[in-house]
């Protein structure tokens, strides 16, 4: 009531927004909110690593009026599976014992990271960015403001602002590098800058760090080690396009990253290398759909995160009705290196006729999961053998998801297909944000598809009937020992053709892939069609 009065809006509007987001607690009457919430990730990578056992056992040990144990969709730490979060404190490689111990210690907040590292992004090319499993830290050291400046940071941004660097040359470098949007859509970054630059002022920027695609954790990995490389990319884009106000939308689950950004933004403002646009850090509240660009904009505006119909496109009518440059975190992260090192530095990487670098978030049945900065066009088989230390002992490659929940599920026979934009569509999938989840002979593709469809049903915003009803109905049908393939395909067609946004349009991909490549798992005969 107080919020409705303060903002001069109806109480019903406050209620509909509050109930939309998973991390808001709506307490009715005299009921009290739990004193402590323990979230256990039930995403596919964590399920493979034993999350269901944690969800079964922890409530018996911790469940009381003060402690609540609940399942949660992907928490963005898939390389540390299974993962739990005690209030805001992540528990990598969680066990009943480690979670219980943390609850009893009352350490409920994310540990503070130290600025004791100098992370050079370009030096990670063709290497594993993440540490090996036994070296994982909840709060790794990162490159702070002073260290970043000492190693040449913000020199390019300052040169642009001061007129010492040609704007057209920067855009040309972006275009020549072949850098495409790395949040999943893959739209050429340089072309996007030109489109928004030609729009009338005022123009805004919205940066999407709502990294909720199951299997994806690359943005967190870079952000918690090297925040200023991203912020310099933001400043460069803002100066080139002509933007005075930028919004950074960060998912709520990334508590450590939020603390880093708050600290480092304060340092940047206190000692700016050049004139700065206004930069606002906005906190998500738990909604996968806000990874969709227009839903994120709705959320920043204080509304339910529901995708908009197009046209108009957000480059023309976006945040607060202004032309808006929307970027994923990683796209901006590479701007400085591409311009300073030259576009050829980036485009000269690649295999099988592809160009550039890709940050693959690899999880599942491999020895060394993590972010792998590998050449575009590398195959899954090469990625596992060269970057992941091979399959886990006792496991052999059976299947893999090349692009998170919505990118499809491919069999081992397609492990030699180049991984990049546009190479997987002929096989019924796509690379998206390059979230690779590896399955072995001990897993089943049908269980993976069911996990993903339940996720889609849970995360559908509910705005359009094909997605809202289709995902829920499909999840129910996928539980059957023998799938009703005809009915499932009817639902697939409706969701693909009539859903407003990519969630409903891509939700059928895992199902169709199972029917196409793993029919022996679902047709009741054990024989592939």
mmCIF file of C-alpha atoms in Angstrom, residues 192-410:
data_model
loop_
_atom_site.group_PDB
_atom_site.id
_atom_site.type_symbol
_atom_site.label_atom_id
_atom_site.label_comp_id
_atom_site.label_asym_id
_atom_site.label_seq_id
_atom_site.Cartn_x
_atom_site.Cartn_y
_atom_site.Cartn_z
ATOM 1 C CA UNK A 192 23.922 -2.480 -34.614
ATOM 2 C CA UNK A 193 26.041 0.529 -33.627
ATOM 3 C CA UNK A 194 25.425 2.168 -36.997
ATOM 4 C CA UNK A 195 21.673 1.554 -36.814
ATOM 5 C CA UNK A 196 21.275 3.134 -33.371
ATOM 6 C CA UNK A 197 23.780 5.914 -34.130
ATOM 7 C CA UNK A 198 21.526 7.064 -36.985
ATOM 8 C CA UNK A 199 18.490 7.357 -34.703
ATOM 9 C CA UNK A 200 17.438 10.702 -33.180
ATOM 10 C CA UNK A 201 18.535 11.636 -29.661
ATOM 11 C CA UNK A 202 18.126 11.030 -26.795
ATOM 12 C CA UNK A 203 19.437 7.476 -27.096
ATOM 13 C CA UNK A 204 19.944 4.961 -24.290
ATOM 14 C CA UNK A 205 21.930 1.784 -23.732
ATOM 15 C CA UNK A 206 20.729 -1.347 -21.952
ATOM 16 C CA UNK A 207 23.267 -4.052 -21.098
ATOM 17 C CA UNK A 208 21.913 -7.526 -20.516
ATOM 18 C CA UNK A 209 23.678 -9.548 -17.807
ATOM 19 C CA UNK A 210 20.587 -11.573 -16.945
ATOM 20 C CA UNK A 211 22.523 -14.731 -17.731
ATOM 21 C CA UNK A 212 19.742 -17.241 -17.111
ATOM 22 C CA UNK A 213 20.097 -19.722 -19.983
ATOM 23 C CA UNK A 214 20.709 -23.133 -18.371
ATOM 24 C CA UNK A 215 24.329 -24.102 -18.835
ATOM 25 C CA UNK A 216 25.586 -20.518 -19.309
ATOM 26 C CA UNK A 217 28.093 -18.897 -16.949
ATOM 27 C CA UNK A 218 30.612 -17.121 -19.196
ATOM 28 C CA UNK A 219 29.496 -13.575 -18.331
ATOM 29 C CA UNK A 220 29.839 -14.239 -14.595
ATOM 30 C CA UNK A 221 33.253 -15.802 -15.125
ATOM 31 C CA UNK A 222 34.620 -12.710 -16.890
ATOM 32 C CA UNK A 223 32.785 -10.169 -14.752
ATOM 33 C CA UNK A 224 34.079 -11.538 -11.450
ATOM 34 C CA UNK A 225 37.671 -11.333 -12.779
ATOM 35 C CA UNK A 226 37.816 -8.321 -15.115
ATOM 36 C CA UNK A 227 34.905 -5.855 -14.693
ATOM 37 C CA UNK A 228 36.604 -2.787 -16.151
ATOM 38 C CA UNK A 229 37.235 -4.315 -19.570
ATOM 39 C CA UNK A 230 33.468 -4.584 -19.884
ATOM 40 C CA UNK A 231 32.908 -1.062 -18.531
ATOM 41 C CA UNK A 232 35.409 0.387 -21.004
ATOM 42 C CA UNK A 233 33.588 -1.396 -23.810
ATOM 43 C CA UNK A 234 30.388 0.225 -22.560
ATOM 44 C CA UNK A 235 32.001 3.685 -22.571
ATOM 45 C CA UNK A 236 33.367 3.183 -26.080
ATOM 46 C CA UNK A 237 29.983 2.077 -27.436
ATOM 47 C CA UNK A 238 28.243 4.973 -25.708
ATOM 48 C CA UNK A 239 30.668 7.522 -27.166
ATOM 49 C CA UNK A 240 30.512 6.074 -30.686
ATOM 50 C CA UNK A 241 26.720 5.821 -30.792
ATOM 51 C CA UNK A 242 26.022 9.074 -28.917
ATOM 52 C CA UNK A 243 24.533 7.814 -25.668
ATOM 53 C CA UNK A 244 24.444 9.713 -22.365
ATOM 54 C CA UNK A 245 22.585 7.229 -20.169
ATOM 55 C CA UNK A 246 23.372 3.523 -19.743
ATOM 56 C CA UNK A 247 21.557 0.839 -17.768
ATOM 57 C CA UNK A 248 23.233 -2.387 -16.650
ATOM 58 C CA UNK A 249 20.712 -5.138 -15.876
ATOM 59 C CA UNK A 250 22.315 -7.799 -13.662
ATOM 60 C CA UNK A 251 20.588 -11.004 -12.594
ATOM 61 C CA UNK A 252 19.796 -11.169 -8.899
ATOM 62 C CA UNK A 253 21.619 -14.472 -8.415
ATOM 63 C CA UNK A 254 24.987 -12.792 -9.088
ATOM 64 C CA UNK A 255 25.468 -11.232 -5.645
ATOM 65 C CA UNK A 256 29.251 -11.202 -5.846
ATOM 66 C CA UNK A 257 29.239 -9.563 -9.266
ATOM 67 C CA UNK A 258 26.826 -6.910 -8.032
ATOM 68 C CA UNK A 259 29.156 -6.016 -5.155
ATOM 69 C CA UNK A 260 32.101 -5.794 -7.565
ATOM 70 C CA UNK A 261 30.236 -3.537 -9.987
ATOM 71 C CA UNK A 262 28.991 -1.264 -7.200
ATOM 72 C CA UNK A 263 32.518 -0.908 -5.804
ATOM 73 C CA UNK A 264 34.271 -0.401 -9.129
ATOM 74 C CA UNK A 265 31.662 1.963 -10.559
ATOM 75 C CA UNK A 266 32.146 4.142 -7.482
ATOM 76 C CA UNK A 267 35.914 4.198 -8.120
ATOM 77 C CA UNK A 268 35.370 5.000 -11.798
ATOM 78 C CA UNK A 269 33.109 7.935 -10.937
ATOM 79 C CA UNK A 270 35.474 9.221 -8.238
ATOM 80 C CA UNK A 271 38.448 9.352 -10.617
ATOM 81 C CA UNK A 272 37.077 9.315 -14.173
ATOM 82 C CA UNK A 273 39.485 8.920 -17.100
ATOM 83 C CA UNK A 274 37.168 11.048 -19.226
ATOM 84 C CA UNK A 275 33.643 12.383 -19.300
ATOM 85 C CA UNK A 276 31.279 9.571 -18.306
ATOM 86 C CA UNK A 277 27.701 8.901 -19.322
ATOM 87 C CA UNK A 278 25.293 8.269 -16.495
ATOM 88 C CA UNK A 279 25.489 4.578 -15.591
ATOM 89 C CA UNK A 280 22.775 2.873 -13.557
ATOM 90 C CA UNK A 281 23.065 -0.656 -12.182
ATOM 91 C CA UNK A 282 19.675 -2.328 -12.082
ATOM 92 C CA UNK A 283 19.072 -5.550 -10.162
ATOM 93 C CA UNK A 284 16.891 -8.307 -11.568
ATOM 94 C CA UNK A 285 14.575 -10.267 -9.330
ATOM 95 C CA UNK A 286 14.618 -13.782 -10.741
ATOM 96 C CA UNK A 287 13.019 -14.158 -14.182
ATOM 97 C CA UNK A 288 14.640 -16.007 -17.098
ATOM 98 C CA UNK A 289 12.405 -14.218 -19.568
ATOM 99 C CA UNK A 290 14.195 -10.941 -18.795
ATOM 100 C CA UNK A 291 17.098 -12.233 -20.848
ATOM 101 C CA UNK A 292 14.906 -11.359 -23.843
ATOM 102 C CA UNK A 293 15.811 -7.785 -24.771
ATOM 103 C CA UNK A 294 12.362 -6.208 -24.706
ATOM 104 C CA UNK A 295 11.356 -8.075 -21.541
ATOM 105 C CA UNK A 296 14.509 -6.729 -19.889
ATOM 106 C CA UNK A 297 13.486 -3.218 -20.932
ATOM 107 C CA UNK A 298 10.045 -3.711 -19.435
ATOM 108 C CA UNK A 299 11.706 -4.872 -16.209
ATOM 109 C CA UNK A 300 14.042 -1.861 -16.090
ATOM 110 C CA UNK A 301 10.952 0.324 -16.443
ATOM 111 C CA UNK A 302 9.525 -1.327 -13.320
ATOM 112 C CA UNK A 303 6.986 -3.573 -15.007
ATOM 113 C CA UNK A 304 6.445 -7.279 -15.436
ATOM 114 C CA UNK A 305 9.148 -8.667 -17.682
ATOM 115 C CA UNK A 306 6.928 -9.467 -20.657
ATOM 116 C CA UNK A 307 8.324 -9.314 -24.213
ATOM 117 C CA UNK A 308 7.009 -6.664 -26.560
ATOM 118 C CA UNK A 309 5.524 -7.210 -29.969
ATOM 119 C CA UNK A 310 7.654 -6.043 -32.897
ATOM 120 C CA UNK A 311 7.753 -3.686 -34.741
ATOM 121 C CA UNK A 312 8.758 -1.195 -33.503
ATOM 122 C CA UNK A 313 12.204 -2.581 -32.715
ATOM 123 C CA UNK A 314 14.022 -1.377 -29.627
ATOM 124 C CA UNK A 315 16.707 0.293 -31.760
ATOM 125 C CA UNK A 316 13.909 2.716 -32.703
ATOM 126 C CA UNK A 317 11.548 2.646 -29.713
ATOM 127 C CA UNK A 318 13.139 1.005 -26.723
ATOM 128 C CA UNK A 319 13.783 1.899 -23.100
ATOM 129 C CA UNK A 320 11.465 4.698 -21.940
ATOM 130 C CA UNK A 321 10.425 5.144 -25.577
ATOM 131 C CA UNK A 322 13.931 6.101 -26.746
ATOM 132 C CA UNK A 323 16.134 4.458 -29.382
ATOM 133 C CA UNK A 324 18.140 1.888 -27.447
ATOM 134 C CA UNK A 325 21.426 0.087 -28.019
ATOM 135 C CA UNK A 326 21.071 -3.305 -26.335
ATOM 136 C CA UNK A 327 24.086 -5.511 -25.804
ATOM 137 C CA UNK A 328 25.063 -8.658 -23.984
ATOM 138 C CA UNK A 329 27.902 -8.298 -21.464
ATOM 139 C CA UNK A 330 30.430 -10.336 -23.449
ATOM 140 C CA UNK A 331 29.899 -8.414 -26.683
ATOM 141 C CA UNK A 332 31.063 -5.227 -24.961
ATOM 142 C CA UNK A 333 33.794 -7.110 -23.133
ATOM 143 C CA UNK A 334 35.785 -7.689 -26.339
ATOM 144 C CA UNK A 335 35.514 -4.161 -27.756
ATOM 145 C CA UNK A 336 38.759 -2.807 -26.281
ATOM 146 C CA UNK A 337 40.845 -5.774 -27.425
ATOM 147 C CA UNK A 338 39.412 -5.721 -30.936
ATOM 148 C CA UNK A 339 40.074 -2.009 -31.454
ATOM 149 C CA UNK A 340 43.508 -1.934 -29.796
ATOM 150 C CA UNK A 341 44.834 -5.192 -31.239
ATOM 151 C CA UNK A 342 43.135 -4.735 -34.582
ATOM 152 C CA UNK A 343 40.131 -6.595 -36.015
ATOM 153 C CA UNK A 344 42.421 -9.246 -37.479
ATOM 154 C CA UNK A 345 43.463 -10.329 -34.001
ATOM 155 C CA UNK A 346 39.902 -11.525 -33.361
ATOM 156 C CA UNK A 347 38.950 -12.716 -36.837
ATOM 157 C CA UNK A 348 42.162 -14.691 -37.364
ATOM 158 C CA UNK A 349 41.056 -17.236 -34.795
ATOM 159 C CA UNK A 350 38.755 -19.961 -36.045
ATOM 160 C CA UNK A 351 38.510 -23.453 -37.486
ATOM 161 C CA UNK A 352 36.607 -25.142 -40.275
ATOM 162 C CA UNK A 353 36.139 -21.906 -42.166
ATOM 163 C CA UNK A 354 34.717 -19.980 -39.203
ATOM 164 C CA UNK A 355 36.156 -16.763 -37.752
ATOM 165 C CA UNK A 356 36.560 -15.400 -34.233
ATOM 166 C CA UNK A 357 36.636 -16.609 -30.647
ATOM 167 C CA UNK A 358 33.788 -18.171 -28.683
ATOM 168 C CA UNK A 359 33.486 -18.454 -24.931
ATOM 169 C CA UNK A 360 32.015 -21.926 -24.432
ATOM 170 C CA UNK A 361 30.421 -22.613 -21.046
ATOM 171 C CA UNK A 362 31.025 -26.360 -20.759
ATOM 172 C CA UNK A 363 29.436 -28.520 -18.062
ATOM 173 C CA UNK A 364 28.240 -32.063 -17.606
ATOM 174 C CA UNK A 365 30.247 -35.279 -17.904
ATOM 175 C CA UNK A 366 33.704 -33.808 -18.608
ATOM 176 C CA UNK A 367 36.770 -33.795 -16.367
ATOM 177 C CA UNK A 368 37.391 -30.050 -16.498
ATOM 178 C CA UNK A 369 34.162 -28.066 -16.961
ATOM 179 C CA UNK A 370 34.305 -24.292 -17.222
ATOM 180 C CA UNK A 371 34.599 -21.418 -19.670
ATOM 181 C CA UNK A 372 36.777 -22.317 -22.658
ATOM 182 C CA UNK A 373 37.875 -19.456 -24.924
ATOM 183 C CA UNK A 374 38.198 -21.495 -28.106
ATOM 184 C CA UNK A 375 38.202 -20.810 -31.852
ATOM 185 C CA UNK A 376 34.825 -20.454 -33.509
ATOM 186 C CA UNK A 377 34.078 -23.568 -35.515
ATOM 187 C CA UNK A 378 35.739 -25.984 -33.108
ATOM 188 C CA UNK A 379 33.815 -29.260 -32.862
ATOM 189 C CA UNK A 380 32.389 -30.739 -29.695
ATOM 190 C CA UNK A 381 34.803 -33.648 -29.893
ATOM 191 C CA UNK A 382 37.765 -31.275 -30.180
ATOM 192 C CA UNK A 383 36.440 -29.077 -27.380
ATOM 193 C CA UNK A 384 36.213 -32.012 -24.980
ATOM 194 C CA UNK A 385 39.604 -33.500 -25.812
ATOM 195 C CA UNK A 386 41.620 -30.264 -26.103
ATOM 196 C CA UNK A 387 40.025 -28.051 -23.460
ATOM 197 C CA UNK A 388 38.123 -30.268 -21.007
ATOM 198 C CA UNK A 389 40.592 -33.057 -20.262
ATOM 199 C CA UNK A 390 38.302 -35.618 -21.899
ATOM 200 C CA UNK A 391 35.201 -37.310 -20.559
ATOM 201 C CA UNK A 392 34.932 -38.304 -16.914
ATOM 202 C CA UNK A 393 36.336 -41.736 -16.141
ATOM 203 C CA UNK A 394 33.735 -44.404 -16.866
ATOM 204 C CA UNK A 395 31.786 -42.105 -19.177
ATOM 205 C CA UNK A 396 31.698 -41.962 -22.973
ATOM 206 C CA UNK A 397 30.074 -39.297 -25.109
ATOM 207 C CA UNK A 398 26.402 -39.998 -25.835
ATOM 208 C CA UNK A 399 24.796 -36.632 -26.490
ATOM 209 C CA UNK A 400 25.250 -32.913 -25.989
ATOM 210 C CA UNK A 401 23.325 -29.675 -25.841
ATOM 211 C CA UNK A 402 25.201 -27.071 -27.921
ATOM 212 C CA UNK A 403 23.248 -23.977 -26.893
ATOM 213 C CA UNK A 404 21.654 -24.383 -23.490
ATOM 214 C CA UNK A 405 18.018 -25.228 -22.939
ATOM 215 C CA UNK A 406 16.743 -24.088 -26.319
ATOM 216 C CA UNK A 407 19.616 -25.079 -28.622
ATOM 217 C CA UNK A 408 18.556 -28.686 -29.163
ATOM 218 C CA UNK A 409 20.081 -32.037 -28.157
ATOM 219 C CA UNK A 410 22.502 -33.707 -30.546
#
